[in-house]
Amino acid sequence: MVSLLPRDSRVPLKRRADYRPPAFVVDEVAMEVDLDADATRVSATLRFRRNPGAVPGDRGKPLVLDGEQQTDVSAELDGVALAAPRAELAPGRLTIHEPPSAGTLTVRSTIAPSRNVALEGLYLSSDVLCTQCEPEGFRRITFFPDRPDVLARYTVTIRGDRERFPVMLSNGNLIREGDLPAGRHFATWHDPFPKPSYLFALVAGDLAALEDRFTTLGGREVALAIYSTQKNLARCHHAMASLKAAMRWDEQRYGREYDLDRFMIFCADDFNMGAMENKGLNIFNSRLVLADAATATDEDYQAIEGVIGHEYFHNWSGNRVTCRDWFQLSLKEGLTVFRDQEFSSDRGSRAVERIAAVEYLRRDQFAEDAGPMAHPVRPDEYQEINNFYTATVYEKGAELIRMQHTLLGPEAFRRGLDLYFSRHDGQAVTCDDFLRAMADASGADLGQFARWYAQAGTPVLRVSRRHDEAAGEYVLDVEQATAPSPGQPAKQPFHVPLAVGLVGPDGRDLPLRLAGEAQPGGTTRVLEVREARQRFRFLDVDRPVVPSLLRGFSAPVQLEVDYSDRELAFLAAYDSDPVNRWDAAQRTFVGAMLWLARERRAGRAMALTPAVEHVVAHLVEDEDSDPALLALALTPPDPAYVASMEIVQDPDGIVAARSFLTRELALRLRVPFEALVARHKPRARYAPTQAQIGPRKLRNVALRYLGALDDAGSRALAVAQYDAADNMTDTVAALAAIRDSDAAERHELYARFEARWRDEPLVLDKWFSLEATAQREGTVARVAGLLAHPRFSARNPNRVRALVGAFAHRNFGGFHAADGSGYAFVADQVLALDALNPQVASSIAGAFNLWKRFPEPRRARMQAALERIARQPGLSNDVGEIVGRTLDD
């Protein structure tokens, strides 16, 4: 079919090629903010001048400021009130005609935070005023050239009622505070570092603070504070410990010290993103700050530590050096994701952290690369920048940094990073500037590597091998190809670091010597694949080997190699590289699930393959390996990822195959699975330590397998764990084990959990998600019914993601229900949410990404749902771009 509804041509495309430096720069901003939830009055005084770096033809242009959703607007230039036609107010902008080459402009306006349900700009969250300005929210607070390459120093004076707003925070250091008449008070904050407007922050409300101190290696005393409600303060200690660990790690690993007298965090109940790195005043989604054993899982504790680190690390990779324009978003996000992954790896298990990153990349980012929203890490165009906070920009962007680290080595990479920060401190720069610093510091040629930033899509590496045992020669032939993507019909070869090892029959790695080398160079070698076809010859290989390819997932590629079932079983048991050991098990699962789905389509009875039973049995009985690694290897891959392995997706077959596989494995290996549950039964009080997390994870994976049996014995195990649990990890695992059951025990436990936690929103979100992802009859109706739950609110992004988002993106079978009810439900929710929060709505609309790869009638039903969304009058740019591109694909 051909879509009748092309992309909305009324919304102009922004193109990277059209970038022009700003005609004016702003050096200083003095803001005065008089707080009122319904009518906040804002005055912004800008000291501006013409930009000497502007394009010559732009030097006579007027001064143009961006602004939205403001009333009572007035302006003064150098103390003189402006009126039309000198000052022209139009939708989205304020234009000052014939401005001087330098001057002072004051703009006053009124905003209404209580009516700001999109949560961009200044808004009300649980009776606290707070901000979110990235990417273009500052224009909802005041008029300003709201672009990341305009950097200014801010002084902010906040005034408000002392009883309603006893705490008033902004960026930088507190320089003055005091009382005002009529029960009001003020606080003045100054940030000495130039920053773009997207890093502006303001928080005001009745808040308590968890306080601490940190001394930098250079001797600076930094006051630390995490602000929340008094009730939640006790749950902030893990976040504070994570912050101090991140500050010390960044000093020791990369030489980056903190540069202000204060570092503050506020946790908001209503927040579109995970967190925001505003200079000196980070604003966090509360789910990434609050934790204790009763309410947070191991995964929550780890996520909090990682994201606290991520936002803190932005102080240098994003704040001190920022991006020139939003096309360069990965400059700060990709680099900072890499840094937070390294932090988490050093704090916990490097193997587990890496596998988690690879799993997410394969499931989410590869799907993005294969669909209509495919874009390079540095996009060339967009309609709505909110739609490009993507797995490609963040996670694939981090892989580009990791590949540079691999190719250059840790010492040269560190020199390059130091040069980047010193060369560009206080500047707004580009991905090319980062590559140039790496090349200059290392002497490496990264010209071909730059294609990773410019070309979309996931390269496919096809590897064939040939072994001449008598001659001792082992040959790898590598081909690379990348499929066409929107706007890029042909791709040039990438520069791919391919880490390889050769595993001998005794399970040990062989020392590797490439042709032309005099001596072996270690047991893992990084091959630099630069051509469409390339051959690598290893010498002294005089015994049978199994190649371990793409070790550590050394590049974000799809690897195609003709492994036999026996070879995969061997790698799953003996590979010294933990990522490839996990991958061998996953490949075995994928092969078994695809085979079972084909058998089902052919009308034949499904039967368990010997290969998958052998691999799982070996893993279950392994008492020597890291339990966390075993748990990951034993977990079957996501059904959406498996389905994507076929050109035409078969959701019924893949869901049935996964269900059959887990149940059959549980039947055949019941005794060893039960032994795992017993062996790793808790014997000490809960602690979110690595020593406990791994065994707990393995135990809960075994419990999940047993839950697939859905008999009295397996359900009794789940109930017993629920009753005995002293922590949320084991509680949720017990619920997950019987999630898909229709037995009385399931209904009773879920009711008990809901009654116990209905007044703890972050905990109840776990219950919403379990219900939304259940593989049961009637799940679509159940999820639709939960929209009326008294604790569900469509205005809260966490609630929406927990219920609607989990169903759309994590319930492959439910979303693709054969009758089309899942598509209709999600389309309804996209439309309803678009009127409230376009950012959240557009993220859910992405569930239709691969609609053309499904057979009829699913394809037609998804198209109908998309076209119904597209026809909605007043559709936001956010949703309009996603739906338009999806239909155009």
Tab-separated table of N, CA, C and O in Angstrom, residues 419-470:
chain	number	residue	atom	x	y	z
A	419	LEU	N	42.773	17.435	25.416
A	419	LEU	CA	42.937	18.488	24.408
A	419	LEU	C	41.587	19.082	24.022
A	419	LEU	O	41.452	20.305	23.880
A	420	TYR	N	40.582	18.246	23.889
A	420	TYR	CA	39.231	18.714	23.544
A	420	TYR	C	38.723	19.692	24.595
A	420	TYR	O	38.235	20.786	24.270
A	421	PHE	N	38.850	19.344	25.857
A	421	PHE	CA	38.349	20.213	26.918
A	421	PHE	C	39.157	21.511	27.011
A	421	PHE	O	38.580	22.592	27.198
A	422	SER	N	40.461	21.424	26.898
A	422	SER	CA	41.271	22.645	27.023
A	422	SER	C	41.109	23.545	25.804
A	422	SER	O	41.069	24.774	25.924
A	423	ARG	N	40.996	22.961	24.641
A	423	ARG	CA	40.882	23.731	23.403
A	423	ARG	C	39.529	24.433	23.315
A	423	ARG	O	39.436	25.537	22.752
A	424	HIS	N	38.489	23.833	23.845
A	424	HIS	CA	37.132	24.337	23.596
A	424	HIS	C	36.383	24.741	24.864
A	424	HIS	O	35.158	24.928	24.818
A	425	ASP	N	37.071	24.882	25.985
A	425	ASP	CA	36.401	25.286	27.227
A	425	ASP	C	35.669	26.612	27.007
A	425	ASP	O	36.239	27.576	26.493
A	426	GLY	N	34.382	26.647	27.366
A	426	GLY	CA	33.584	27.855	27.203
A	426	GLY	C	33.064	28.069	25.807
A	426	GLY	O	32.580	29.164	25.483
A	427	GLN	N	33.116	27.036	24.972
A	427	GLN	CA	32.688	27.182	23.581
A	427	GLN	C	31.545	26.224	23.251
A	427	GLN	O	31.307	25.242	23.949
A	428	ALA	N	30.875	26.521	22.144
A	428	ALA	CA	29.844	25.657	21.567
A	428	ALA	C	30.406	25.117	20.262
A	428	ALA	O	30.658	25.882	19.331
A	429	VAL	N	30.619	23.791	20.197
A	429	VAL	CA	31.403	23.229	19.099
A	429	VAL	C	30.666	22.065	18.439
A	429	VAL	O	29.481	21.818	18.710
A	430	THR	N	31.368	21.347	17.567
A	430	THR	CA	30.743	20.322	16.736
A	430	THR	C	31.410	18.958	16.932
A	430	THR	O	32.496	18.853	17.512
A	431	CYS	N	30.770	17.932	16.400
A	431	CYS	CA	31.344	16.583	16.413
A	431	CYS	C	32.684	16.571	15.679
A	431	CYS	O	33.607	15.833	16.059
A	432	ASP	N	32.815	17.369	14.616
A	432	ASP	CA	34.078	17.453	13.891
A	432	ASP	C	35.195	17.989	14.786
A	432	ASP	O	36.356	17.564	14.674
A	433	ASP	N	34.854	18.930	15.662
A	433	ASP	CA	35.860	19.466	16.578
A	433	ASP	C	36.359	18.376	17.530
A	433	ASP	O	37.544	18.326	17.859
A	434	PHE	N	35.454	17.510	17.975
A	434	PHE	CA	35.866	16.417	18.850
A	434	PHE	C	36.794	15.460	18.103
A	434	PHE	O	37.863	15.075	18.620
A	435	LEU	N	36.410	15.074	16.901
A	435	LEU	CA	37.256	14.174	16.113
A	435	LEU	C	38.625	14.795	15.844
A	435	LEU	O	39.654	14.107	15.881
A	436	ARG	N	38.634	16.096	15.596
A	436	ARG	CA	39.899	16.769	15.306
A	436	ARG	C	40.822	16.735	16.524
A	436	ARG	O	42.037	16.522	16.397
A	437	ALA	N	40.253	16.918	17.710
A	437	ALA	CA	41.069	16.860	18.923
A	437	ALA	C	41.644	15.466	19.118
A	437	ALA	O	42.819	15.304	19.489
A	438	MET	N	40.829	14.444	18.856
A	438	MET	CA	41.312	13.065	18.994
A	438	MET	C	42.433	12.781	17.980
A	438	MET	O	43.442	12.145	18.307
A	439	ALA	N	42.249	13.232	16.765
A	439	ALA	CA	43.263	13.006	15.728
A	439	ALA	C	44.547	13.773	16.043
A	439	ALA	O	45.662	13.234	15.905
A	440	ASP	N	44.409	15.029	16.486
A	440	ASP	CA	45.594	15.843	16.763
A	440	ASP	C	46.391	15.270	17.933
A	440	ASP	O	47.629	15.306	17.930
A	441	ALA	N	45.694	14.743	18.937
A	441	ALA	CA	46.381	14.227	20.119
A	441	ALA	C	47.024	12.870	19.875
A	441	ALA	O	48.017	12.523	20.529
A	442	SER	N	46.484	12.111	18.946
A	442	SER	CA	46.959	10.733	18.735
A	442	SER	C	47.775	10.560	17.468
A	442	SER	O	48.512	9.574	17.331
A	443	GLY	N	47.622	11.477	16.517
A	443	GLY	CA	48.250	11.319	15.213
A	443	GLY	C	47.512	10.349	14.310
A	443	GLY	O	47.989	10.038	13.208
A	444	ALA	N	46.348	9.867	14.727
A	444	ALA	CA	45.586	8.900	13.931
A	444	ALA	C	44.794	9.612	12.847
A	444	ALA	O	44.393	10.777	12.988
A	445	ASP	N	44.557	8.891	11.756
A	445	ASP	CA	43.715	9.393	10.672
A	445	ASP	C	42.285	8.915	10.932
A	445	ASP	O	41.986	7.723	10.804
A	446	LEU	N	41.415	9.839	11.308
A	446	LEU	CA	40.024	9.500	11.612
A	446	LEU	C	39.071	9.985	10.528
A	446	LEU	O	37.871	10.106	10.754
A	447	GLY	N	39.620	10.265	9.345
A	447	GLY	CA	38.780	10.772	8.255
A	447	GLY	C	37.689	9.797	7.867
A	447	GLY	O	36.522	10.189	7.725
A	448	GLN	N	38.042	8.524	7.663
A	448	GLN	CA	37.016	7.540	7.314
A	448	GLN	C	36.104	7.265	8.495
A	448	GLN	O	34.899	7.052	8.320
A	449	PHE	N	36.647	7.302	9.703
A	449	PHE	CA	35.822	7.061	10.889
A	449	PHE	C	34.678	8.067	10.979
A	449	PHE	O	33.603	7.763	11.497
A	450	ALA	N	34.891	9.288	10.460
A	450	ALA	CA	33.861	10.332	10.522
A	450	ALA	C	32.565	9.910	9.842
A	450	ALA	O	31.509	10.499	10.097
A	451	ARG	N	32.623	8.894	8.967
A	451	ARG	CA	31.385	8.420	8.327
A	451	ARG	C	30.381	7.893	9.346
A	451	ARG	O	29.175	7.889	9.072
A	452	TRP	N	30.863	7.420	10.482
A	452	TRP	CA	29.938	6.948	11.523
A	452	TRP	C	29.004	8.080	11.974
A	452	TRP	O	27.869	7.818	12.395
A	453	TYR	N	29.468	9.318	11.934
A	453	TYR	CA	28.630	10.450	12.333
A	453	TYR	C	27.668	10.866	11.219
A	453	TYR	O	26.637	11.471	11.493
A	454	ALA	N	28.011	10.543	9.983
A	454	ALA	CA	27.266	11.061	8.836
A	454	ALA	C	26.309	10.062	8.205
A	454	ALA	O	25.346	10.464	7.558
A	455	GLN	N	26.565	8.761	8.362
A	455	GLN	CA	25.754	7.750	7.691
A	455	GLN	C	24.866	7.029	8.690
A	455	GLN	O	25.313	6.598	9.750
A	456	ALA	N	23.584	6.897	8.347
A	456	ALA	CA	22.639	6.162	9.176
A	456	ALA	C	22.723	4.677	8.866
A	456	ALA	O	23.302	4.259	7.862
A	457	GLY	N	22.111	3.883	9.717
A	457	GLY	CA	22.007	2.459	9.464
A	457	GLY	C	22.994	1.629	10.262
A	457	GLY	O	24.014	2.133	10.748
A	458	THR	N	22.669	0.348	10.391
A	458	THR	CA	23.521	-0.600	11.097
A	458	THR	C	24.306	-1.421	10.086
A	458	THR	O	23.701	-2.186	9.316
A	459	PRO	N	25.625	-1.292	10.036
A	459	PRO	CA	26.387	-2.113	9.094
A	459	PRO	C	26.247	-3.604	9.416
A	459	PRO	O	26.141	-4.001	10.580
A	460	VAL	N	26.249	-4.412	8.388
A	460	VAL	CA	26.260	-5.861	8.532
A	460	VAL	C	27.648	-6.354	8.170
A	460	VAL	O	28.151	-6.081	7.071
A	461	LEU	N	28.288	-7.061	9.106
A	461	LEU	CA	29.575	-7.694	8.840
A	461	LEU	C	29.330	-9.183	8.597
A	461	LEU	O	28.819	-9.881	9.478
A	462	ARG	N	29.675	-9.640	7.412
A	462	ARG	CA	29.571	-11.063	7.090
A	462	ARG	C	30.980	-11.646	7.102
A	462	ARG	O	31.851	-11.208	6.341
A	463	VAL	N	31.181	-12.634	7.961
A	463	VAL	CA	32.508	-13.202	8.146
A	463	VAL	C	32.486	-14.673	7.740
A	463	VAL	O	31.652	-15.451	8.222
A	464	SER	N	33.384	-15.029	6.849
A	464	SER	CA	33.597	-16.432	6.504
A	464	SER	C	35.010	-16.805	6.916
A	464	SER	O	35.891	-15.947	7.023
A	465	ARG	N	35.243	-18.095	7.164
A	465	ARG	CA	36.555	-18.505	7.663
A	465	ARG	C	37.032	-19.759	6.944
A	465	ARG	O	36.236	-20.566	6.471
A	466	ARG	N	38.340	-19.870	6.889
A	466	ARG	CA	38.966	-21.034	6.259
A	466	ARG	C	40.226	-21.369	7.043
A	466	ARG	O	41.015	-20.497	7.379
A	467	HIS	N	40.378	-22.667	7.361
A	467	HIS	CA	41.505	-23.089	8.188
A	467	HIS	C	42.318	-24.144	7.442
A	467	HIS	O	41.805	-25.215	7.107
A	468	ASP	N	43.570	-23.844	7.195
A	468	ASP	CA	44.512	-24.824	6.659
A	468	ASP	C	45.371	-25.270	7.838
A	468	ASP	O	46.403	-24.663	8.158
A	469	GLU	N	44.905	-26.339	8.498
A	469	GLU	CA	45.561	-26.753	9.733
A	469	GLU	C	46.993	-27.190	9.481
A	469	GLU	O	47.894	-26.938	10.298
A	470	ALA	N	47.219	-27.848	8.332
A	470	ALA	CA	48.573	-28.329	8.037
A	470	ALA	C	49.549	-27.173	7.866
A	470	ALA	O	50.698	-27.233	8.314
